[in-house]
Amino acid sequence: MNKRYMLWTNIIVICFVLGIILIFNFVTKSDEIKDNKYLEGKIVSVSDDYVLMDVNGSEYQVYVNTDALSVGDVIKVTYDGNVLETSPMQLIAGKVDILEKKEEIINDDVVTPDNDSNKDNNVDDSNNDGNKENVVIKSESDVIDYFNNLNNEVTSESSFSDKIKNGFITVVDFFFYDGEIKGYKFSELTDKAKIEVMKIAFMIDSKIESKFPTYKEYLSSKYHNFKDEMVSLYMETGSVICDSNSELCMTVKSTFSDIKDFAKIGWSYVKDLIGSGLEKIEDWYLIYSGKN
């Protein structure tokens, strides 16, 4: 009788202890879940072991496996709440969910050559399985259209909307952070297209500055000096063009004549950007002045 009593007593004690352990683990796990935090934002650059993410104008360097991530993806990062207060801020991701993949952009134009003599040199003929109707091409005009559409958007909007903000960030990344628009990087455009999109970019920036003077409050610091950086980029690009193509150099100069009028760019402003680099001053002045 005593042995049976002891057996049941031991069983009850063991069950009680196991119950306490299960309850403790549940509470601990719940606390851990409560402590987890998350951020949602757009990837602006990807490195080997981290991504740079824009979260409402603030930048976060998120350490994570980057194999499946691309510039332009919108992601949700779950982390333990610890953030290193550097510039940009840094954190280690516990989990990453892709909320929106970067749009895979292709031209809708379809090329179906009737014979060899009518082949378009821009068409990829590597696919010889007979499915020529599926071959697509991309065009620089798509990039220019993107800039024109964003320019029109800025003109029509009455507030610095998310659409304008995201478009402006895309433009800055395109020029200075190896970003893509319509399947192109800036370096891949022809010189003529580079001049055109830079002119429209100045229009966009000038309108944003005029209509929404406090827009920088919604953006991280790396987007604040766009005008300075664009003037330098235009001058550097224009100098290279003028060294090799005298006809297009005239377009470089005439286009900047328009830019400096609507963007209110004086020579002293340009000269300050040169700083002590006097070797550039002659080339930049020839573009600024329009002289031969």
Coordinates of C-alpha atoms in Angstrom, one line a residue:
M1 CA 0.0 0.0 0.0
N2 CA 2.8 2.4 0.9
K3 CA 4.7 1.6 -2.3
R4 CA 1.6 2.3 -4.4
Y5 CA 1.1 5.6 -2.5
M6 CA 4.7 6.6 -3.1
L7 CA 4.4 5.7 -6.8
W8 CA 1.4 8.0 -7.3
T9 CA 3.0 10.7 -5.2
N10 CA 6.1 10.6 -7.4
I11 CA 4.0 10.7 -10.6
I12 CA 2.1 13.8 -9.3
V13 CA 5.3 15.6 -8.4
I14 CA 6.9 14.9 -11.8
C15 CA 3.8 16.1 -13.6
F16 CA 3.7 19.2 -11.4
V17 CA 7.4 20.0 -12.1
L18 CA 7.0 19.4 -15.9
G19 CA 4.0 21.8 -15.8
I20 CA 6.0 24.5 -14.1
I21 CA 8.8 24.1 -16.7
L22 CA 6.3 24.3 -19.6
I23 CA 4.7 27.4 -18.2
F24 CA 8.1 29.0 -17.6
N25 CA 9.2 28.3 -21.2
F26 CA 5.9 29.7 -22.6
V27 CA 6.2 32.9 -20.6
T28 CA 9.8 33.4 -21.5
K29 CA 9.1 32.8 -25.2
S30 CA 6.2 35.3 -25.0
D31 CA 8.5 37.9 -23.5
E32 CA 11.0 37.3 -26.2
I33 CA 8.4 37.8 -28.8
K34 CA 7.2 41.0 -27.2
D35 CA 10.8 42.3 -27.1
N36 CA 11.2 41.8 -30.9
K37 CA 10.9 44.9 -33.0
Y38 CA 10.6 45.4 -36.7
L39 CA 11.2 48.0 -39.4
E40 CA 9.8 48.3 -42.9
G41 CA 11.7 50.1 -45.7
K42 CA 13.2 50.0 -49.1
I43 CA 16.6 48.6 -49.9
V44 CA 18.9 51.3 -51.5
S45 CA 22.1 49.3 -51.7
V46 CA 23.2 45.7 -51.3
S47 CA 26.7 44.5 -50.1
D48 CA 28.1 41.1 -49.4
D49 CA 26.8 40.8 -45.8
Y50 CA 24.4 43.7 -45.3
V51 CA 21.8 45.9 -47.0
L52 CA 21.3 49.7 -46.6
M53 CA 17.6 50.3 -46.0
D54 CA 15.7 53.6 -46.2
V55 CA 13.0 53.8 -43.5
N56 CA 11.0 57.0 -43.8
G57 CA 14.1 59.0 -44.7
S58 CA 16.3 57.3 -42.1
E59 CA 19.0 54.9 -43.1
Y60 CA 19.7 51.5 -41.5
Q61 CA 22.6 49.2 -42.2
V62 CA 21.0 45.8 -41.7
Y63 CA 23.3 42.7 -41.4
V64 CA 21.6 39.8 -43.1
N65 CA 22.0 37.1 -45.8
T66 CA 21.7 39.2 -49.0
D67 CA 21.5 36.4 -51.5
A68 CA 17.8 36.9 -52.3
L69 CA 17.7 40.7 -51.8
S70 CA 18.0 43.4 -54.5
V71 CA 18.0 47.2 -54.6
G72 CA 14.4 48.4 -54.7
D73 CA 13.0 45.6 -52.7
V74 CA 10.6 46.6 -49.8
I75 CA 11.4 44.4 -46.8
K76 CA 10.2 43.9 -43.2
V77 CA 13.1 43.4 -40.8
T78 CA 12.5 41.7 -37.4
Y79 CA 15.3 42.3 -34.8
D80 CA 15.9 42.1 -31.1
G81 CA 15.5 45.9 -30.5
N82 CA 19.2 46.6 -30.3
V83 CA 20.4 49.4 -32.7
L84 CA 23.9 50.8 -32.9
E85 CA 23.5 54.6 -33.0
T86 CA 26.0 55.3 -35.8
S87 CA 25.5 56.9 -39.2
P88 CA 23.9 55.0 -40.7
M89 CA 22.4 53.2 -37.8
Q90 CA 23.2 49.4 -37.6
L91 CA 21.3 46.4 -36.5
I92 CA 21.4 42.6 -37.0
A93 CA 18.3 41.1 -38.6
G94 CA 16.7 38.1 -36.9
K95 CA 14.2 37.6 -39.8
V96 CA 13.6 39.4 -43.1
D97 CA 10.3 39.2 -45.0
I98 CA 10.2 40.6 -48.6
L99 CA 7.0 42.6 -48.8
E100 CA 7.5 43.8 -52.4
K101 CA 10.1 42.7 -54.9
K102 CA 11.8 45.2 -57.2
E103 CA 9.7 45.5 -60.4
E104 CA 11.2 43.5 -63.2
I105 CA 11.0 46.1 -65.9
I106 CA 11.0 45.3 -69.6
N107 CA 9.8 47.1 -72.7
D108 CA 6.5 46.0 -74.1
D109 CA 7.8 46.3 -77.6
V110 CA 8.1 42.9 -79.3
V111 CA 10.4 42.2 -82.1
T112 CA 9.6 39.6 -84.7
P113 CA 12.0 39.7 -87.6
D114 CA 10.6 38.6 -90.9
N115 CA 14.1 37.7 -92.3
D116 CA 17.7 38.1 -91.6
S117 CA 18.1 41.4 -93.4
N118 CA 15.5 43.1 -91.1
K119 CA 17.1 42.1 -87.8
D120 CA 17.3 44.7 -85.1
N121 CA 20.8 45.0 -83.7
N122 CA 19.3 45.5 -80.2
V123 CA 17.6 42.1 -80.1
D124 CA 19.2 39.2 -78.3
D125 CA 19.4 36.3 -80.8
S126 CA 20.9 33.9 -78.3
N127 CA 17.5 32.2 -78.0
N128 CA 17.3 30.0 -81.2
D129 CA 14.4 27.8 -80.1
G130 CA 12.0 29.4 -82.5
N131 CA 10.2 31.5 -79.9
K132 CA 11.2 34.8 -81.5
E133 CA 7.8 36.3 -80.6
N134 CA 8.9 36.3 -76.9
V135 CA 12.1 38.3 -77.5
V136 CA 11.9 41.8 -76.0
I137 CA 14.1 44.8 -76.0
K138 CA 14.6 47.8 -73.8
S139 CA 14.9 51.4 -74.9
E140 CA 16.5 54.5 -73.5
S141 CA 13.3 56.3 -74.3
D142 CA 11.7 54.4 -71.4
V143 CA 14.3 56.0 -69.0
I144 CA 13.6 59.5 -70.4
D145 CA 9.8 58.8 -70.1
Y146 CA 10.3 57.9 -66.4
F147 CA 12.0 61.2 -65.7
N148 CA 9.3 63.2 -67.7
N149 CA 6.5 61.4 -65.8
L150 CA 8.1 62.2 -62.4
N151 CA 8.6 65.8 -63.5
N152 CA 4.9 66.0 -64.4
E153 CA 4.0 64.3 -61.1
V154 CA 5.9 67.0 -59.2
T155 CA 4.1 69.7 -61.2
S156 CA 0.7 68.4 -60.5
E157 CA 1.1 67.3 -56.8
S158 CA 0.2 69.7 -54.0
S159 CA 2.2 67.9 -51.3
F160 CA 5.5 66.0 -51.1
S161 CA 3.7 62.6 -51.5
D162 CA 5.2 59.2 -51.1
K163 CA 5.1 58.8 -54.9
I164 CA 7.3 61.9 -55.3
K165 CA 9.6 61.0 -52.4
N166 CA 10.2 57.5 -53.7
G167 CA 10.6 58.8 -57.3
F168 CA 13.2 61.3 -56.1
I169 CA 15.1 58.7 -54.1
T170 CA 15.1 56.4 -57.2
V171 CA 16.5 59.3 -59.3
V172 CA 19.3 60.0 -56.8
D173 CA 20.2 56.3 -56.5
F174 CA 20.3 56.2 -60.3
F175 CA 22.9 58.9 -60.6
F176 CA 25.0 58.3 -57.6
Y177 CA 24.4 54.8 -56.1
D178 CA 24.4 52.5 -59.0
G179 CA 20.6 52.3 -59.1
E180 CA 18.6 51.2 -62.2
I181 CA 15.6 52.8 -64.0
K182 CA 13.8 50.8 -66.6
G183 CA 16.7 48.3 -66.8
Y184 CA 19.4 50.9 -67.3
K185 CA 22.2 52.2 -65.1
F186 CA 23.3 55.8 -65.7
S187 CA 26.7 54.6 -67.0
E188 CA 25.0 52.5 -69.6
L189 CA 23.1 55.3 -71.3
T190 CA 24.4 57.0 -74.5
D191 CA 25.9 60.4 -74.0
K192 CA 22.9 62.0 -75.6
A193 CA 20.5 60.3 -73.2
K194 CA 22.7 61.2 -70.3
I195 CA 22.4 64.9 -71.1
E196 CA 18.6 64.6 -71.5
V197 CA 17.9 62.9 -68.2
M198 CA 20.3 65.2 -66.3
K199 CA 18.4 68.2 -67.6
I200 CA 15.1 66.7 -66.5
A201 CA 16.6 65.8 -63.1
F202 CA 17.5 69.5 -62.6
M203 CA 13.9 70.4 -63.5
I204 CA 12.6 67.9 -60.9
D205 CA 14.9 69.1 -58.2
S206 CA 14.2 72.8 -58.9
K207 CA 10.4 72.2 -58.7
I208 CA 10.7 70.2 -55.5
E209 CA 12.8 72.9 -53.9
S210 CA 10.3 75.6 -54.9
K211 CA 7.1 73.8 -54.1
F212 CA 8.2 71.8 -51.1
P213 CA 11.0 73.7 -49.4
T214 CA 10.9 71.4 -46.3
Y215 CA 11.2 68.2 -48.3
K216 CA 14.6 67.4 -46.8
E217 CA 12.9 66.6 -43.5
Y218 CA 11.5 63.5 -45.1
L219 CA 14.8 62.3 -46.5
S220 CA 18.0 61.0 -45.1
S221 CA 21.1 63.3 -45.3
K222 CA 22.6 61.6 -48.3
Y223 CA 19.8 63.0 -50.4
H224 CA 20.2 66.6 -49.2
N225 CA 23.0 67.8 -51.6
F226 CA 21.5 66.6 -54.8
K227 CA 21.9 69.9 -56.7
D228 CA 25.6 70.2 -55.8
E229 CA 26.3 66.7 -56.8
M230 CA 24.3 67.0 -60.1
V231 CA 26.2 70.1 -61.2
S232 CA 29.5 68.3 -60.6
L233 CA 28.2 65.2 -62.4
Y234 CA 27.0 67.3 -65.4
M235 CA 30.3 69.2 -65.6
E236 CA 32.4 66.0 -65.4
T237 CA 30.2 64.1 -67.9
G238 CA 30.1 67.2 -70.2
S239 CA 33.9 67.6 -70.1
V240 CA 34.4 64.0 -71.2
I241 CA 31.8 64.4 -74.1
C242 CA 33.4 67.7 -75.2
D243 CA 36.8 66.0 -75.4
S244 CA 35.6 63.5 -78.0
N245 CA 32.5 64.8 -79.7
S246 CA 32.4 68.5 -80.8
E247 CA 28.9 68.3 -82.2
L248 CA 27.4 66.8 -79.0
C249 CA 29.5 69.3 -77.0
M250 CA 27.4 72.1 -78.4
T251 CA 24.3 70.3 -77.0
V252 CA 26.1 70.0 -73.6
K253 CA 26.6 73.7 -73.5
S254 CA 23.2 74.8 -74.8
T255 CA 21.5 72.4 -72.4
F256 CA 23.4 73.8 -69.4
S257 CA 22.5 77.3 -70.6
D258 CA 18.8 76.3 -70.0
I259 CA 19.7 74.5 -66.7
K260 CA 21.5 77.4 -65.1
D261 CA 18.5 79.7 -65.9
F262 CA 15.7 77.6 -64.3
A263 CA 17.9 76.1 -61.6
K264 CA 19.4 79.5 -60.7
I265 CA 23.1 78.5 -61.0
G266 CA 25.7 81.2 -61.2
W267 CA 29.4 80.9 -61.9
S268 CA 30.4 81.6 -58.3
Y269 CA 28.3 78.6 -57.3
V270 CA 30.0 76.4 -59.9
K271 CA 33.4 77.6 -59.0
D272 CA 32.9 76.9 -55.3
L273 CA 32.2 73.2 -56.2
I274 CA 35.5 73.0 -58.0
G275 CA 37.3 74.1 -54.8
S276 CA 41.1 73.8 -55.2
G277 CA 40.9 71.7 -58.3
L278 CA 42.0 74.4 -60.7
E279 CA 42.7 71.9 -63.5
K280 CA 38.9 71.7 -63.9
I281 CA 38.1 75.3 -64.0
E282 CA 38.7 75.9 -67.7
D283 CA 36.7 72.9 -68.9
W284 CA 33.8 73.8 -66.5
Y285 CA 33.8 77.4 -67.5
L286 CA 33.6 76.6 -71.2
I287 CA 30.5 74.5 -70.5
Y288 CA 29.0 77.1 -68.2
S289 CA 29.7 80.1 -70.6
G290 CA 28.8 78.2 -73.7
K291 CA 32.0 79.4 -75.4
N292 CA 34.1 77.4 -77.9

